[in-house]
Amino acid sequence: MTAKHDFKKEKRGGDKKFMRLAIEDGLRGIKKGDGGPFGACVVRDGKIVASARNTVLKTKDPTCHAEINAIRKASKKLGRWNLSGCVIYSTTEPCPMCFSAIHWAQMDEVIFGTGIPDVAKLGFNELLVRADFMKKSGKSKVKIKSGFMREECLQLLCEWKRLNSELY
């Protein structure tokens, strides 16, 4: 029983490392003016496959959300569209487009910090369709863990607001 407990503790520590990478990517994106305060990291077997930030403003492409960018990079690196066995860490709850991409990529789990209502309060043009609703109504097998490292992810939103960055 002790070994199992230690494994869980180690896994959670890894989770924090992966979410911190997503947060750092989001922060870099804010500072460069690439897009919104969002980052994502794809992990497989405890190893980082890809990380990315939102690049909507930089690319002038509304689909370049952090999760989509991370999924594209992971698919390219692994040489396949099917990302089963992968977990995606996202600083904010995936929007409907991003959750759909996570589902279609057959990822195992999404772990996120802040929620769609948090970024909607900042003025982002969010559809208030939550990931858990999409999972249930679409019968998705993707596991969802919300509120992970929420305070740290909220700080990313505060930094974006402090810099008075562009809304879209």
PDB file of C-alpha atoms in Angstrom:
ATOM      1  CA  MET A   1       0.000   0.000   0.000  1.00  0.00           C
ATOM      2  CA  THR A   2       2.855   2.396   0.736  1.00  0.00           C
ATOM      3  CA  ALA A   3       4.374   1.943  -2.733  1.00  0.00           C
ATOM      4  CA  LYS A   4       1.063   2.814  -4.372  1.00  0.00           C
ATOM      5  CA  HIS A   5       0.759   5.985  -2.300  1.00  0.00           C
ATOM      6  CA  ASP A   6       4.306   7.035  -3.232  1.00  0.00           C
ATOM      7  CA  PHE A   7       3.541   6.467  -6.929  1.00  0.00           C
ATOM      8  CA  LYS A   8       0.494   8.738  -6.749  1.00  0.00           C
ATOM      9  CA  LYS A   9       2.530  11.426  -5.013  1.00  0.00           C
ATOM     10  CA  GLU A  10       5.211  11.138  -7.709  1.00  0.00           C
ATOM     11  CA  LYS A  11       2.589  11.323 -10.455  1.00  0.00           C
ATOM     12  CA  ARG A  12       1.060  14.473  -8.970  1.00  0.00           C
ATOM     13  CA  GLY A  13       4.534  16.030  -8.839  1.00  0.00           C
ATOM     14  CA  GLY A  14       4.900  15.223 -12.523  1.00  0.00           C
ATOM     15  CA  ASP A  15       1.501  16.762 -13.160  1.00  0.00           C
ATOM     16  CA  LYS A  16       2.734  19.999 -11.586  1.00  0.00           C
ATOM     17  CA  LYS A  17       5.847  19.978 -13.771  1.00  0.00           C
ATOM     18  CA  PHE A  18       3.758  19.560 -16.910  1.00  0.00           C
ATOM     19  CA  MET A  19       1.265  22.255 -15.930  1.00  0.00           C
ATOM     20  CA  ARG A  20       4.120  24.624 -15.073  1.00  0.00           C
ATOM     21  CA  LEU A  21       5.463  24.118 -18.589  1.00  0.00           C
ATOM     22  CA  ALA A  22       2.025  25.013 -19.993  1.00  0.00           C
ATOM     23  CA  ILE A  23       1.924  28.109 -17.767  1.00  0.00           C
ATOM     24  CA  GLU A  24       5.419  29.167 -18.892  1.00  0.00           C
ATOM     25  CA  ASP A  25       4.398  28.759 -22.536  1.00  0.00           C
ATOM     26  CA  GLY A  26       1.292  30.860 -21.927  1.00  0.00           C
ATOM     27  CA  LEU A  27       3.377  33.555 -20.232  1.00  0.00           C
ATOM     28  CA  ARG A  28       5.847  33.629 -23.146  1.00  0.00           C
ATOM     29  CA  GLY A  29       2.926  34.067 -25.513  1.00  0.00           C
ATOM     30  CA  ILE A  30       1.555  36.993 -23.510  1.00  0.00           C
ATOM     31  CA  LYS A  31       4.930  38.724 -23.423  1.00  0.00           C
ATOM     32  CA  LYS A  32       5.446  38.238 -27.169  1.00  0.00           C
ATOM     33  CA  GLY A  33       1.888  39.288 -28.051  1.00  0.00           C
ATOM     34  CA  ASP A  34       1.257  35.919 -29.749  1.00  0.00           C
ATOM     35  CA  GLY A  35      -2.254  35.487 -28.375  1.00  0.00           C
ATOM     36  CA  GLY A  36      -4.253  34.908 -25.227  1.00  0.00           C
ATOM     37  CA  PRO A  37      -2.968  33.763 -21.844  1.00  0.00           C
ATOM     38  CA  PHE A  38      -3.136  30.071 -22.629  1.00  0.00           C
ATOM     39  CA  GLY A  39      -0.637  27.226 -22.699  1.00  0.00           C
ATOM     40  CA  ALA A  40      -0.848  23.461 -23.155  1.00  0.00           C
ATOM     41  CA  CYS A  41       1.434  20.451 -22.784  1.00  0.00           C
ATOM     42  CA  VAL A  42       0.953  16.919 -24.171  1.00  0.00           C
ATOM     43  CA  VAL A  43       2.470  14.064 -22.181  1.00  0.00           C
ATOM     44  CA  ARG A  44       2.794  10.359 -22.929  1.00  0.00           C
ATOM     45  CA  ASP A  45       4.210   7.783 -20.532  1.00  0.00           C
ATOM     46  CA  GLY A  46       5.378  10.555 -18.204  1.00  0.00           C
ATOM     47  CA  LYS A  47       7.381  12.274 -20.947  1.00  0.00           C
ATOM     48  CA  ILE A  48       6.695  15.592 -22.633  1.00  0.00           C
ATOM     49  CA  VAL A  49       5.707  15.115 -26.265  1.00  0.00           C
ATOM     50  CA  ALA A  50       4.869  18.739 -27.091  1.00  0.00           C
ATOM     51  CA  SER A  51       4.025  22.053 -25.505  1.00  0.00           C
ATOM     52  CA  ALA A  52       2.541  25.137 -27.103  1.00  0.00           C
ATOM     53  CA  ARG A  53       0.878  28.458 -26.504  1.00  0.00           C
ATOM     54  CA  ASN A  54      -1.976  30.334 -28.067  1.00  0.00           C
ATOM     55  CA  THR A  55      -0.851  32.037 -31.306  1.00  0.00           C
ATOM     56  CA  VAL A  56      -4.157  33.439 -32.585  1.00  0.00           C
ATOM     57  CA  LEU A  57      -2.850  37.018 -32.858  1.00  0.00           C
ATOM     58  CA  LYS A  58       0.570  36.098 -34.245  1.00  0.00           C
ATOM     59  CA  THR A  59      -0.780  33.791 -36.955  1.00  0.00           C
ATOM     60  CA  LYS A  60      -4.052  35.658 -37.573  1.00  0.00           C
ATOM     61  CA  ASP A  61      -5.657  32.205 -37.327  1.00  0.00           C
ATOM     62  CA  PRO A  62      -8.564  31.793 -34.874  1.00  0.00           C
ATOM     63  CA  THR A  63      -7.928  28.033 -34.596  1.00  0.00           C
ATOM     64  CA  CYS A  64      -4.429  28.421 -33.158  1.00  0.00           C
ATOM     65  CA  HIS A  65      -5.430  27.834 -29.552  1.00  0.00           C
ATOM     66  CA  ALA A  66      -2.777  26.364 -27.248  1.00  0.00           C
ATOM     67  CA  GLU A  67      -4.409  22.923 -27.178  1.00  0.00           C
ATOM     68  CA  ILE A  68      -4.754  22.766 -30.971  1.00  0.00           C
ATOM     69  CA  ASN A  69      -1.128  23.857 -31.426  1.00  0.00           C
ATOM     70  CA  ALA A  70       0.060  21.249 -28.888  1.00  0.00           C
ATOM     71  CA  ILE A  71      -2.020  18.508 -30.537  1.00  0.00           C
ATOM     72  CA  ARG A  72      -0.621  19.413 -33.963  1.00  0.00           C
ATOM     73  CA  LYS A  73       2.947  19.289 -32.648  1.00  0.00           C
ATOM     74  CA  ALA A  74       2.364  16.006 -30.792  1.00  0.00           C
ATOM     75  CA  SER A  75       0.770  14.364 -33.840  1.00  0.00           C
ATOM     76  CA  LYS A  76       3.670  15.444 -36.015  1.00  0.00           C
ATOM     77  CA  LYS A  77       6.262  14.257 -33.507  1.00  0.00           C
ATOM     78  CA  LEU A  78       4.566  10.880 -32.942  1.00  0.00           C
ATOM     79  CA  GLY A  79       3.689  10.509 -36.636  1.00  0.00           C
ATOM     80  CA  ARG A  80       0.044   9.728 -35.993  1.00  0.00           C
ATOM     81  CA  TRP A  81      -3.329  11.405 -35.500  1.00  0.00           C
ATOM     82  CA  ASN A  82      -4.379   9.022 -32.740  1.00  0.00           C
ATOM     83  CA  LEU A  83      -2.983  10.348 -29.463  1.00  0.00           C
ATOM     84  CA  SER A  84      -4.396   7.627 -27.223  1.00  0.00           C
ATOM     85  CA  GLY A  85      -2.133   7.144 -24.237  1.00  0.00           C
ATOM     86  CA  CYS A  86      -1.577  10.912 -24.047  1.00  0.00           C
ATOM     87  CA  VAL A  87      -2.706  13.447 -21.472  1.00  0.00           C
ATOM     88  CA  ILE A  88      -3.039  17.144 -22.247  1.00  0.00           C
ATOM     89  CA  TYR A  89      -2.469  19.808 -19.603  1.00  0.00           C
ATOM     90  CA  SER A  90      -4.133  23.118 -20.340  1.00  0.00           C
ATOM     91  CA  THR A  91      -3.998  26.302 -18.315  1.00  0.00           C
ATOM     92  CA  THR A  92      -7.700  26.914 -19.020  1.00  0.00           C
ATOM     93  CA  GLU A  93     -10.625  24.620 -19.694  1.00  0.00           C
ATOM     94  CA  PRO A  94     -10.677  23.694 -23.379  1.00  0.00           C
ATOM     95  CA  CYS A  95     -13.248  25.531 -25.464  1.00  0.00           C
ATOM     96  CA  PRO A  96     -15.651  23.409 -27.535  1.00  0.00           C
ATOM     97  CA  MET A  97     -13.265  23.405 -30.519  1.00  0.00           C
ATOM     98  CA  CYS A  98     -10.341  22.270 -28.384  1.00  0.00           C
ATOM     99  CA  PHE A  99     -12.312  19.667 -26.432  1.00  0.00           C
ATOM    100  CA  SER A 100     -13.557  18.255 -29.735  1.00  0.00           C
ATOM    101  CA  ALA A 101      -9.973  18.013 -31.023  1.00  0.00           C
ATOM    102  CA  ILE A 102      -8.906  16.276 -27.792  1.00  0.00           C
ATOM    103  CA  HIS A 103     -11.791  13.839 -28.216  1.00  0.00           C
ATOM    104  CA  TRP A 104     -11.075  13.217 -31.916  1.00  0.00           C
ATOM    105  CA  ALA A 105      -7.398  12.645 -31.145  1.00  0.00           C
ATOM    106  CA  GLN A 106      -8.582   9.983 -28.668  1.00  0.00           C
ATOM    107  CA  MET A 107      -6.509  11.441 -25.854  1.00  0.00           C
ATOM    108  CA  ASP A 108      -6.944   9.771 -22.472  1.00  0.00           C
ATOM    109  CA  GLU A 109      -7.338  12.819 -20.260  1.00  0.00           C
ATOM    110  CA  VAL A 110      -7.412  16.601 -20.095  1.00  0.00           C
ATOM    111  CA  ILE A 111      -6.191  18.347 -16.944  1.00  0.00           C
ATOM    112  CA  PHE A 112      -6.861  22.073 -16.673  1.00  0.00           C
ATOM    113  CA  GLY A 113      -6.577  24.964 -14.228  1.00  0.00           C
ATOM    114  CA  THR A 114      -9.047  27.797 -14.769  1.00  0.00           C
ATOM    115  CA  GLY A 115     -12.508  27.439 -16.285  1.00  0.00           C
ATOM    116  CA  ILE A 116     -14.297  28.910 -19.269  1.00  0.00           C
ATOM    117  CA  PRO A 117     -16.219  31.318 -16.980  1.00  0.00           C
ATOM    118  CA  ASP A 118     -12.884  32.739 -15.730  1.00  0.00           C
ATOM    119  CA  VAL A 119     -11.783  33.827 -19.206  1.00  0.00           C
ATOM    120  CA  ALA A 120     -15.288  34.898 -20.213  1.00  0.00           C
ATOM    121  CA  LYS A 121     -15.158  37.379 -17.297  1.00  0.00           C
ATOM    122  CA  LEU A 122     -12.069  38.889 -18.921  1.00  0.00           C
ATOM    123  CA  GLY A 123     -14.044  39.475 -22.099  1.00  0.00           C
ATOM    124  CA  PHE A 124     -12.902  36.581 -24.280  1.00  0.00           C
ATOM    125  CA  ASN A 125     -15.515  35.564 -26.840  1.00  0.00           C
ATOM    126  CA  GLU A 126     -16.165  32.201 -25.194  1.00  0.00           C
ATOM    127  CA  LEU A 127     -19.024  29.853 -25.862  1.00  0.00           C
ATOM    128  CA  LEU A 128     -20.177  28.908 -22.387  1.00  0.00           C
ATOM    129  CA  VAL A 129     -20.180  25.208 -23.168  1.00  0.00           C
ATOM    130  CA  ARG A 130     -18.232  23.382 -20.503  1.00  0.00           C
ATOM    131  CA  ALA A 131     -15.992  20.355 -21.104  1.00  0.00           C
ATOM    132  CA  ASP A 132     -18.012  18.142 -18.756  1.00  0.00           C
ATOM    133  CA  PHE A 133     -21.178  18.937 -20.721  1.00  0.00           C
ATOM    134  CA  MET A 134     -19.433  18.089 -24.005  1.00  0.00           C
ATOM    135  CA  LYS A 135     -18.091  14.850 -22.519  1.00  0.00           C
ATOM    136  CA  LYS A 136     -21.514  13.784 -21.297  1.00  0.00           C
ATOM    137  CA  SER A 137     -23.585  14.859 -24.303  1.00  0.00           C
ATOM    138  CA  GLY A 138     -21.046  13.533 -26.794  1.00  0.00           C
ATOM    139  CA  LYS A 139     -20.395  10.317 -24.844  1.00  0.00           C
ATOM    140  CA  SER A 140     -16.655  11.049 -24.899  1.00  0.00           C
ATOM    141  CA  LYS A 141     -14.246   8.749 -23.070  1.00  0.00           C
ATOM    142  CA  VAL A 142     -11.820  11.589 -22.301  1.00  0.00           C
ATOM    143  CA  LYS A 143     -11.250  11.904 -18.549  1.00  0.00           C
ATOM    144  CA  ILE A 144     -11.469  15.435 -17.162  1.00  0.00           C
ATOM    145  CA  LYS A 145      -9.640  16.875 -14.176  1.00  0.00           C
ATOM    146  CA  SER A 146     -10.525  20.509 -13.484  1.00  0.00           C
ATOM    147  CA  GLY A 147      -9.131  23.119 -11.108  1.00  0.00           C
ATOM    148  CA  PHE A 148      -5.592  21.704 -11.146  1.00  0.00           C
ATOM    149  CA  MET A 149      -3.104  24.390 -10.028  1.00  0.00           C
ATOM    150  CA  ARG A 150      -5.963  26.866 -10.361  1.00  0.00           C
ATOM    151  CA  GLU A 151      -4.254  29.674  -8.447  1.00  0.00           C
ATOM    152  CA  GLU A 152      -1.155  29.551 -10.640  1.00  0.00           C
ATOM    153  CA  CYS A 153      -3.306  29.509 -13.769  1.00  0.00           C
ATOM    154  CA  LEU A 154      -5.338  32.457 -12.460  1.00  0.00           C
ATOM    155  CA  GLN A 155      -2.061  34.384 -12.097  1.00  0.00           C
ATOM    156  CA  LEU A 156      -1.485  33.876 -15.817  1.00  0.00           C
ATOM    157  CA  LEU A 157      -4.872  35.488 -16.513  1.00  0.00           C
ATOM    158  CA  CYS A 158      -4.019  38.345 -14.125  1.00  0.00           C
ATOM    159  CA  GLU A 159      -0.738  38.952 -15.958  1.00  0.00           C
ATOM    160  CA  TRP A 160      -2.556  39.084 -19.281  1.00  0.00           C
ATOM    161  CA  LYS A 161      -5.050  41.576 -17.843  1.00  0.00           C
ATOM    162  CA  ARG A 162      -2.259  43.643 -16.233  1.00  0.00           C
ATOM    163  CA  LEU A 163      -0.551  44.013 -19.609  1.00  0.00           C
ATOM    164  CA  ASN A 164      -3.864  45.103 -21.156  1.00  0.00           C
ATOM    165  CA  SER A 165      -3.414  42.604 -23.975  1.00  0.00           C
ATOM    166  CA  GLU A 166      -5.636  42.399 -27.054  1.00  0.00           C
ATOM    167  CA  LEU A 167      -8.979  40.627 -26.787  1.00  0.00           C
ATOM    168  CA  TYR A 168     -10.463  38.426 -29.483  1.00  0.00           C
TER     169      TYR A 168
END
